[in-house]
mmCIF file of C-alpha atoms and ligand atoms in Angstrom:
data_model
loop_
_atom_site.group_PDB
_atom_site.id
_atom_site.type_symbol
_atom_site.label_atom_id
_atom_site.label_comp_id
_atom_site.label_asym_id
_atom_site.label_seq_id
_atom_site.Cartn_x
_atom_site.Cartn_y
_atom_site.Cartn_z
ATOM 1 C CA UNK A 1 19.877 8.218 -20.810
ATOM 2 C CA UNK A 2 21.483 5.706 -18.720
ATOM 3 C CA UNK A 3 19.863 1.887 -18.025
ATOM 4 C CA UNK A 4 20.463 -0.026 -14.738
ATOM 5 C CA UNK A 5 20.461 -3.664 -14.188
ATOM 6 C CA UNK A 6 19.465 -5.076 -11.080
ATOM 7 C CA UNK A 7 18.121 -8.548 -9.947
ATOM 8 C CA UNK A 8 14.971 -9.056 -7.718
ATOM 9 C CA UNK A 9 14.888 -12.062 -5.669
ATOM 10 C CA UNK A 10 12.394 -13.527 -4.027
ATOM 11 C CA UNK A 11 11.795 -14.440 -0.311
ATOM 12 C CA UNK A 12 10.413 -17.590 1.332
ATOM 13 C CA UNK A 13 9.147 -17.360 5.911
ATOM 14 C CA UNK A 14 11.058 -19.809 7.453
ATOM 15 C CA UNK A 15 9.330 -18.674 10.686
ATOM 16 C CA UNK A 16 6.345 -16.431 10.967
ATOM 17 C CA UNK A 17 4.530 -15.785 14.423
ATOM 18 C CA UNK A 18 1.823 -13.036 14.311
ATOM 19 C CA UNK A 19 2.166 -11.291 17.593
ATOM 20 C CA UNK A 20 -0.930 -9.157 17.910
ATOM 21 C CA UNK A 21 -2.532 -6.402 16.038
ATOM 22 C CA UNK A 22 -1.276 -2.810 16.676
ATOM 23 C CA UNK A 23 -3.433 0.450 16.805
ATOM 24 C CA UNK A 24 -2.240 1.425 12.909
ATOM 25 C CA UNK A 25 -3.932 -1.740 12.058
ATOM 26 C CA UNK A 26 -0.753 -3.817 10.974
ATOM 27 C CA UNK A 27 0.308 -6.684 12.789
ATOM 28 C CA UNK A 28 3.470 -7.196 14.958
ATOM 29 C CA UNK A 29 5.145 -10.078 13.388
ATOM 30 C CA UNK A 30 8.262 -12.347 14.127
ATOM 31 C CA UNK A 31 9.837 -13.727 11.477
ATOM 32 C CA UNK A 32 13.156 -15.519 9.814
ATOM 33 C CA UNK A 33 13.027 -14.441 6.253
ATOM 34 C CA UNK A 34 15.517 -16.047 3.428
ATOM 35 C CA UNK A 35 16.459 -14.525 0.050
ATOM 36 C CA UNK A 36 16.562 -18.121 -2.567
ATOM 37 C CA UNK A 37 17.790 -17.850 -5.951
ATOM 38 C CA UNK A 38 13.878 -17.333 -8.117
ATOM 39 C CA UNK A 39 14.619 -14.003 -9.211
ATOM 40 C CA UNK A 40 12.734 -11.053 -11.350
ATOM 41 C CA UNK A 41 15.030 -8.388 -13.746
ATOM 42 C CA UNK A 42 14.765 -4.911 -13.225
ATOM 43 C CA UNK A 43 15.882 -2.619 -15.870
ATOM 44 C CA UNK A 44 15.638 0.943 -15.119
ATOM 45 C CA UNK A 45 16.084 4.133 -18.054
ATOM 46 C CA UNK A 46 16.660 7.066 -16.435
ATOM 47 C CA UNK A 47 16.552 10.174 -18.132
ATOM 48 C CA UNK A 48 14.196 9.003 -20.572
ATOM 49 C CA UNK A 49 12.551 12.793 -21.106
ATOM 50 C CA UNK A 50 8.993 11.298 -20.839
ATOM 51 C CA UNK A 51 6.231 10.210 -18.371
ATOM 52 C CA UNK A 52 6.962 7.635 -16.343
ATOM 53 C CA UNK A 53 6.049 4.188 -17.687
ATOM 54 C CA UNK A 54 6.188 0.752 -16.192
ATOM 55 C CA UNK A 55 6.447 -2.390 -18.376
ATOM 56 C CA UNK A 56 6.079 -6.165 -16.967
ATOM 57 C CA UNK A 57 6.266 -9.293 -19.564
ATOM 58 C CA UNK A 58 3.465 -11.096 -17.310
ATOM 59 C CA UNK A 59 -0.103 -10.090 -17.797
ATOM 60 C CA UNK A 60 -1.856 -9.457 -14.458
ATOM 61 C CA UNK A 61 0.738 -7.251 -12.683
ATOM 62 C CA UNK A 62 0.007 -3.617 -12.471
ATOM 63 C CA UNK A 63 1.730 -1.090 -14.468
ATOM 64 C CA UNK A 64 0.666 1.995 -12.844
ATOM 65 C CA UNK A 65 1.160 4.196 -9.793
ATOM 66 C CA UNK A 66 0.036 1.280 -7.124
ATOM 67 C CA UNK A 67 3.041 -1.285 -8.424
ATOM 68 C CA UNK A 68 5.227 -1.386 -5.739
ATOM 69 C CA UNK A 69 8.226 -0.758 -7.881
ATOM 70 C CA UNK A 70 7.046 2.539 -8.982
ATOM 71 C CA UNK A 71 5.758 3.257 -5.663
ATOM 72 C CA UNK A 72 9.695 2.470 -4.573
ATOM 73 C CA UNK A 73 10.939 4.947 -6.952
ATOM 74 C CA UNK A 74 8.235 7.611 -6.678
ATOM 75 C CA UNK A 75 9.515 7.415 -2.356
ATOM 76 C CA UNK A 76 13.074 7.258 -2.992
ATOM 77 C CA UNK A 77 12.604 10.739 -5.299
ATOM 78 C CA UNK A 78 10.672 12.474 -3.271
ATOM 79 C CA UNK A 79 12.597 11.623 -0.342
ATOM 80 C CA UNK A 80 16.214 12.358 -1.012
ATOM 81 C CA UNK A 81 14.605 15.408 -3.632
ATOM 82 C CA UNK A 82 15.720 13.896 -7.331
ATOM 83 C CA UNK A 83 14.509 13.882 -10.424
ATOM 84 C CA UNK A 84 15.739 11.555 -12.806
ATOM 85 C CA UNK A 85 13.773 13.370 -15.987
ATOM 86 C CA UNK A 86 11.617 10.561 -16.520
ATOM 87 C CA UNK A 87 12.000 7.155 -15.933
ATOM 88 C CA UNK A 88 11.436 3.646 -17.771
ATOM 89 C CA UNK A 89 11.047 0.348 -15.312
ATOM 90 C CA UNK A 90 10.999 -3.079 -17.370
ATOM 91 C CA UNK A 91 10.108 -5.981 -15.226
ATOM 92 C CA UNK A 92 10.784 -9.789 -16.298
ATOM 93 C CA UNK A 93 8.507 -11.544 -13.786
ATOM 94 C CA UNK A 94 9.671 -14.788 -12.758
ATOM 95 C CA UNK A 95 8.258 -14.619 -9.174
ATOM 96 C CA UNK A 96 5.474 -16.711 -8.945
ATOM 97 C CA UNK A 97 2.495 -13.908 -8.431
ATOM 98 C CA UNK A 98 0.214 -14.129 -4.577
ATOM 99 C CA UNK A 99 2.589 -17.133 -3.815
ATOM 100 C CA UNK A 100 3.954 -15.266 -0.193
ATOM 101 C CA UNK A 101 7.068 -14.681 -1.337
ATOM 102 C CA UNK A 102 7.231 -10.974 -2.207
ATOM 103 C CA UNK A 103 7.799 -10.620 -5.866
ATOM 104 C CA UNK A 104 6.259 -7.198 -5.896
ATOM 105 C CA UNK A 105 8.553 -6.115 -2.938
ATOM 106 C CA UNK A 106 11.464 -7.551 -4.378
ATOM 107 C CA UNK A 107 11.071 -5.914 -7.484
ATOM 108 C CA UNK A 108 10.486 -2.265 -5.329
ATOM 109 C CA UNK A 109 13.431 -3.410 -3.081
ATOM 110 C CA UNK A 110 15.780 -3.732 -6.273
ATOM 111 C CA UNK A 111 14.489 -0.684 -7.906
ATOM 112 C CA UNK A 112 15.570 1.145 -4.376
ATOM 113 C CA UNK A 113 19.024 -0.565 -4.500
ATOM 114 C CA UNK A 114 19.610 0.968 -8.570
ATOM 115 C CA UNK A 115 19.085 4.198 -7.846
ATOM 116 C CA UNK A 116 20.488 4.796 -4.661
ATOM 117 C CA UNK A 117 23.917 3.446 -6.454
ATOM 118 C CA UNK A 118 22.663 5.427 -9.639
ATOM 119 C CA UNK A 119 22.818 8.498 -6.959
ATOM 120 C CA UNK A 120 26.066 7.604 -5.462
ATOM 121 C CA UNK A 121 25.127 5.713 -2.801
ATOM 122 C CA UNK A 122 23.560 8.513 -0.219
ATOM 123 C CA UNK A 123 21.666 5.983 1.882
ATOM 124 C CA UNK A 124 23.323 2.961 3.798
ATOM 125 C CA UNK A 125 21.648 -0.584 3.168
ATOM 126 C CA UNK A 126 19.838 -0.081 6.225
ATOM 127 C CA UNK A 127 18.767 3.659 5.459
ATOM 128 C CA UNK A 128 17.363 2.356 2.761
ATOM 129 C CA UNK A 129 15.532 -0.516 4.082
ATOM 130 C CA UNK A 130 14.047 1.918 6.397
ATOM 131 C CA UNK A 131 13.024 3.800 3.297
ATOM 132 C CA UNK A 132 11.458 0.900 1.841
ATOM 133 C CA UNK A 133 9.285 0.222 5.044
ATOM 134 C CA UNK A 134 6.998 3.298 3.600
ATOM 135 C CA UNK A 135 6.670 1.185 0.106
ATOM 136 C CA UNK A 136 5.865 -2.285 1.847
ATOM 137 C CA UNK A 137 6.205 -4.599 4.919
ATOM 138 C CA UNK A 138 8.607 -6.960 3.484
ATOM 139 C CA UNK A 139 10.543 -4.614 1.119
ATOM 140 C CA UNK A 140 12.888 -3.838 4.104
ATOM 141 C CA UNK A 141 14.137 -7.613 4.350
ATOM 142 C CA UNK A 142 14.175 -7.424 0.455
ATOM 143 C CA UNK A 143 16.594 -4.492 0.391
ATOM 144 C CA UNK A 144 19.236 -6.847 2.556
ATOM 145 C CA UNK A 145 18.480 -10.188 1.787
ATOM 146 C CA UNK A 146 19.842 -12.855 3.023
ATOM 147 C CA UNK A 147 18.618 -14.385 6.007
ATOM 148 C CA UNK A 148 17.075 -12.107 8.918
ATOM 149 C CA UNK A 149 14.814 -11.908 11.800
ATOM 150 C CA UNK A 150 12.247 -9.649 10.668
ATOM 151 C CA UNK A 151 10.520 -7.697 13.694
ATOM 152 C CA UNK A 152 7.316 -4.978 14.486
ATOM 153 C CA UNK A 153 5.856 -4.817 10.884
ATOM 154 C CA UNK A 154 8.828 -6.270 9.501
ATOM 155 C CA UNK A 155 11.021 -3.243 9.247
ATOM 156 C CA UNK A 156 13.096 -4.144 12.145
ATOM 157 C CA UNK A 157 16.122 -6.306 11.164
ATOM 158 C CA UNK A 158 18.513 -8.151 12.108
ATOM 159 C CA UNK A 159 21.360 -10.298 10.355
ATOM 160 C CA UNK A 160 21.519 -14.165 11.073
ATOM 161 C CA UNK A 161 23.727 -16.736 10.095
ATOM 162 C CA UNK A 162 22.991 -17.868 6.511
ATOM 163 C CA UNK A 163 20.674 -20.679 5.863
ATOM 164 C CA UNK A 164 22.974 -24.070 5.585
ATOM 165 C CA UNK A 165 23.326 -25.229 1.883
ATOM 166 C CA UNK A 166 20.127 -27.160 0.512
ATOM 167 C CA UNK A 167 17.856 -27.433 -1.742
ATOM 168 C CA UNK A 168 14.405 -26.071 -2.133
ATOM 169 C CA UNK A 169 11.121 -27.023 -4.124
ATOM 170 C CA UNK A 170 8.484 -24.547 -4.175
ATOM 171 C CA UNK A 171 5.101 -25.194 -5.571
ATOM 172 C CA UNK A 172 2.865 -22.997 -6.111
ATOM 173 C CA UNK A 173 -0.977 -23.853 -6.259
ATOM 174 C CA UNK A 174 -3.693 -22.360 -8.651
ATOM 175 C CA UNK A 175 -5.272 -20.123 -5.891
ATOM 176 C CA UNK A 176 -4.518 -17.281 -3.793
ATOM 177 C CA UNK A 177 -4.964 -15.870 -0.211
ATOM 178 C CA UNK A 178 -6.040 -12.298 0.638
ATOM 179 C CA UNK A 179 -3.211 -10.771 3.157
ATOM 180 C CA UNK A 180 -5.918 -8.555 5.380
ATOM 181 C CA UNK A 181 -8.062 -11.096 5.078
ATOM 182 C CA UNK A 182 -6.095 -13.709 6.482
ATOM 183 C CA UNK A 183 -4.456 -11.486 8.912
ATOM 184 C CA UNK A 184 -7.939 -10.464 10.259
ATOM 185 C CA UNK A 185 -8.620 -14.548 10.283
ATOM 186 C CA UNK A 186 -5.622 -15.095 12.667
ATOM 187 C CA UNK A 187 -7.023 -12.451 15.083
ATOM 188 C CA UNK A 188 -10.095 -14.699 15.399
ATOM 189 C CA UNK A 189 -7.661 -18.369 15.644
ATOM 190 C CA UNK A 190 -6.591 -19.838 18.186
ATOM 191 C CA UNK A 191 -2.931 -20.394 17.248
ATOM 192 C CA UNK A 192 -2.248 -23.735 18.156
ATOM 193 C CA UNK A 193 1.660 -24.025 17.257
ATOM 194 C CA UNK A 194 4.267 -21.166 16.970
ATOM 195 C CA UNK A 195 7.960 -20.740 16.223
ATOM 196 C CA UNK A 196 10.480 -21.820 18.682
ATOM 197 C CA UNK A 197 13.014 -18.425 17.296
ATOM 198 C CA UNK A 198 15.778 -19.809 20.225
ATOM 199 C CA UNK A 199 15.824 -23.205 18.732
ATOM 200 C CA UNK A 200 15.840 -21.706 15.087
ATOM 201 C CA UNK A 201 18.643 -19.490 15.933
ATOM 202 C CA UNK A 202 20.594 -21.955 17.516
ATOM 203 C CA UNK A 203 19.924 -23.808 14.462
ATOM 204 C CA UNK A 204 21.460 -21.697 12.124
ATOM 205 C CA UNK A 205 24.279 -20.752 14.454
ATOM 206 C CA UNK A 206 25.460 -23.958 14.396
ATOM 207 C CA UNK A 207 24.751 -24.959 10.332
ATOM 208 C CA UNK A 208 22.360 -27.781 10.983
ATOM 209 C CA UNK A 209 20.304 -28.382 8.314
ATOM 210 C CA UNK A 210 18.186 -31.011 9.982
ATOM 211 C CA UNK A 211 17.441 -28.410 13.041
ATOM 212 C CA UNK A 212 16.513 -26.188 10.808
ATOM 213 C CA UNK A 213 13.930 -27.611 8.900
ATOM 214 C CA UNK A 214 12.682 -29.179 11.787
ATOM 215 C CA UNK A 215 12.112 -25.754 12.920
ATOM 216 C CA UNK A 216 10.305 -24.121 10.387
ATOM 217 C CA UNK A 217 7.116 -23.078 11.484
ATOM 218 C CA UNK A 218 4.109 -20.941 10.139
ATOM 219 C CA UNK A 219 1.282 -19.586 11.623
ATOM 220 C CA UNK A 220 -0.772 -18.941 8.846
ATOM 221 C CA UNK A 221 -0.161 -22.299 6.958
ATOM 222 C CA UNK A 222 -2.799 -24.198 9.191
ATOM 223 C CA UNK A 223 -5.531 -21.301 8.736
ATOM 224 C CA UNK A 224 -4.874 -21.653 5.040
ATOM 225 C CA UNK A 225 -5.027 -25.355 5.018
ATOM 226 C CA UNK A 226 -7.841 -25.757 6.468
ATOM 227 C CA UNK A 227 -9.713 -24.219 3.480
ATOM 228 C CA UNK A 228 -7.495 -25.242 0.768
ATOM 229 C CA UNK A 229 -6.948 -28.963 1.833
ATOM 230 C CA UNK A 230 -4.716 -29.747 -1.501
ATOM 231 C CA UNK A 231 -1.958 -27.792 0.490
ATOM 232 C CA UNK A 232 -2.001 -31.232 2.234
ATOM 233 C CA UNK A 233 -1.714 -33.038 -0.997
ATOM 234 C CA UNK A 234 1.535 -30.998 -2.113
ATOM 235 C CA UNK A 235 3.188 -31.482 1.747
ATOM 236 C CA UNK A 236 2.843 -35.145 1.634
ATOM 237 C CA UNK A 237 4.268 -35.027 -2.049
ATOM 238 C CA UNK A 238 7.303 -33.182 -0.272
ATOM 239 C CA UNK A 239 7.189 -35.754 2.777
ATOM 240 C CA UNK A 240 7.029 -38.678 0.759
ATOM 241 C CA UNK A 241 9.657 -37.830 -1.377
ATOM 242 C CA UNK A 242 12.399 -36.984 0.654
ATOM 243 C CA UNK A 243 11.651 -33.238 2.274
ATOM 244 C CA UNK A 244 13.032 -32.967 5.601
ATOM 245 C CA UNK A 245 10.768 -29.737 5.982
ATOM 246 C CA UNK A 246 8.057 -28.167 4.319
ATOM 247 C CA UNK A 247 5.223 -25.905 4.887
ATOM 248 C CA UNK A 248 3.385 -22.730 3.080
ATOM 249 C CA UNK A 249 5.386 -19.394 2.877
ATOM 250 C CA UNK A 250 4.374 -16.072 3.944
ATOM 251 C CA UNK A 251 0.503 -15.753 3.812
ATOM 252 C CA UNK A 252 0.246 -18.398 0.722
ATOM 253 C CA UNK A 253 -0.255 -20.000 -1.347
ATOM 254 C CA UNK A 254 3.243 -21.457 -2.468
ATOM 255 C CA UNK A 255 4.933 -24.070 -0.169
ATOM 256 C CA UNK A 256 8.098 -24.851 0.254
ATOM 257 C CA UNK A 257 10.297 -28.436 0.795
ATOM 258 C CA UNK A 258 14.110 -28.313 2.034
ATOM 259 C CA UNK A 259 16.032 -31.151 0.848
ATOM 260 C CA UNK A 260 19.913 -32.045 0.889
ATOM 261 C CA UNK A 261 20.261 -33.192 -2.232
ATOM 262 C CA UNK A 262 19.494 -31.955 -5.797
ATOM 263 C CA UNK A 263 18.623 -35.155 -6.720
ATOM 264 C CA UNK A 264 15.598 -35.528 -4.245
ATOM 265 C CA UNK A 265 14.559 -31.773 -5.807
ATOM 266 C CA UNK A 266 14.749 -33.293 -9.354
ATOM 267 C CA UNK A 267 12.466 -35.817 -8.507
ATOM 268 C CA UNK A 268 9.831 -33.476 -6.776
ATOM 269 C CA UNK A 269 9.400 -31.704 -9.017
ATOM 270 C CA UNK A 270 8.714 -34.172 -11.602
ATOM 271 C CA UNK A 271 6.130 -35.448 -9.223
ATOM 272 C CA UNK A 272 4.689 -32.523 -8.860
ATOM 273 C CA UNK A 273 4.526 -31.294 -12.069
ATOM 274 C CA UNK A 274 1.863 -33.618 -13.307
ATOM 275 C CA UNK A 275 -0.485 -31.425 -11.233
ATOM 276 C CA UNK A 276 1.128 -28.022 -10.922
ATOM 277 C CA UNK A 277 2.444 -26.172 -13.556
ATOM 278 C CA UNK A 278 4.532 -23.889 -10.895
ATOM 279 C CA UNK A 279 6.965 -25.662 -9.548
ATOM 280 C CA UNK A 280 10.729 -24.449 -9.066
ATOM 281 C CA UNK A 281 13.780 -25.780 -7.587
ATOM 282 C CA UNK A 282 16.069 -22.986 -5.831
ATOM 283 C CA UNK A 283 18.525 -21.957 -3.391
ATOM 284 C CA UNK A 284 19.510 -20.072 -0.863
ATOM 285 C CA UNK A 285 20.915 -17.019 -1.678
HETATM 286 O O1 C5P B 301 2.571 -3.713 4.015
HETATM 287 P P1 C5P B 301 1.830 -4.534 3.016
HETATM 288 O O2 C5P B 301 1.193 -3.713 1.951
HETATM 289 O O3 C5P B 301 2.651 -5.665 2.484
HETATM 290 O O4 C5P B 301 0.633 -5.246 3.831
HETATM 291 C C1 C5P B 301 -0.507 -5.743 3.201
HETATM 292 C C2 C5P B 301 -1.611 -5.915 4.239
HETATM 293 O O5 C5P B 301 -1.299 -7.006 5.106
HETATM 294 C C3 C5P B 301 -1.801 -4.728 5.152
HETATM 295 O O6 C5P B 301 -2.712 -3.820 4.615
HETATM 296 C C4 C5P B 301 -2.335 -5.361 6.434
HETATM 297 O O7 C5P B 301 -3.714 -5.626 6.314
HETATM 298 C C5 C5P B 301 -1.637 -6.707 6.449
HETATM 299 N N1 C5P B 301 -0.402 -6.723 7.276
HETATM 300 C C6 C5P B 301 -0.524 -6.661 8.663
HETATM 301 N N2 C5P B 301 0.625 -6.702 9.423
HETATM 302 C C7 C5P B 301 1.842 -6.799 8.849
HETATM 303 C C8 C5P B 301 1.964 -6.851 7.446
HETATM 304 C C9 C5P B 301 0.806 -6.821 6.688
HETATM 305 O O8 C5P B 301 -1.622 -6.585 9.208
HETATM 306 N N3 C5P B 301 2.948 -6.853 9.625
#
């Protein structure tokens, strides 16, 4: 039996415009994804000799078939035609659950990433981030990381210059957002304010913090505030305290500050950690 290590992180939208709806039913997105430094554990037995069995430490996640870790290895088998003799995936969950910022397809896009080394390598990164589009919409951005323009469902990448060094608080509030839900919400809304991707781009071309946080933009986060109003509370927390940008990630509920300094993070949190018991300070990786 062999055991692979491999670490999960998580993502936060820098950017995300929802383009229209397509005939499959998805949506066509635009979107600057960033990997930061909150990250799950994936240990992996292979060869175990038994079932398959999925373990997380966190109550709440699945353990069966419809985790997308499992559903990640269960693809990347039946795809490239292996059998690993049965197979043992430990999760420790550190990804703040329904926050929008893809815990369970970070965890699928690392489980991807150990056994296509455990198998030599066969696919390239971007092979398998194509793979990973069949296990979820963001597990192709999961399986490079970094920080990307994320196109059609998200499958279609494409490598920017990395986010300039910062600082970032994420809070996460006690509720959660449905994804179709709030997808079929935005087909209703008039969307008010989108990205500007040139001025992002340019942004991060040329290392500017400032630009770049003055250039985050989500389309969902004002459809979400509007019916969850202490998202307001937690973004003038971040305001007041020194956030040159903040806003929800993904489709909610965490949101997200940038600051310079990890000073200004340390005191963020502390303010909002009388109220919220999920609150992290983080990077990006
Ligand atoms: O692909 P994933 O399972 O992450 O998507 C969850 C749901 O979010 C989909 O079933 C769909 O309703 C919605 N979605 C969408 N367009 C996208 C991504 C997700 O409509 N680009």
């Amino acid at each position: 039996m062999n055991t692979l290590y491999e670490g999960a992180f998580a993502k936060l939208n820098l950017t995300l415009d929802v383009l229209g709806k397509r005939p499959d039913g998805y949506h066509d997105i635009k979107s600057v994804m960033q990997t930061v430094s909150i990250r799950d554990d994936i240990e992996l037995d292979i060869g175990t000799g038994k079932p398959w069995r999925l373990h997380c430490d966190k109550e709440g996640i699945p353990t069966g078939e419809e985790n997308l870790a499992w559903k990640a290895a269960k693809t990347y088998c039946d795809i490239m035609g292996k059998d690993p003799g049965g197979l043992e995936i430990r999760i420790t969950k550190r990804i703040p659950m329904q926050a929008g910022m893809g815990g369970g397809s970070a965890d699928a896009a690392a489980v991807l990433r150990a056994l296509n080394r455990y198998y030599g390598d066969p696919l390239s990164v971007l092979a398998l981030a194509e793979l990973g589009a069949q296990v979820g919409s963001d597990v192709p951005f999961c399986v490079v990381g970094g920080t990307c323009m994320c196109e059609g469902r998200g499958e279609r990448l494409r490598k920017l210059p990395d986010m300039p060094d910062c600082v970032i608080v994420v809070c996460k509030p006690d509720f959660s957002v449905s994804t179709p839900e709030l997808y079929r919400k935005i087909d209703q809304a008039a969307i008010a304010k989108r990205p500007d991707h040139r001025a992002m781009e340019s942004a991060l071309l040329a290392g500017d913090l400032e630009q770049v946080a003055a250039n985050i933009c989500n389309v969902f986060d004002p459809v979400v505030t509007s019916e969850h109003l202490e998202l307001n509370y937690i973004k003038s927390v971040l305001h007041q305290y020194g956030a040159v940008g903040y806003q929800m990630t993904g489709s909610g509920s965490a949101c997200f500050g940038i600051v310079s300094e990890f000073e200004i993070a340390a005191v963020l949190c502390a303010m909002l950690k009388d109220n919220y018991p999920e609150v992290f300070i983080c990077k990006p990786v």
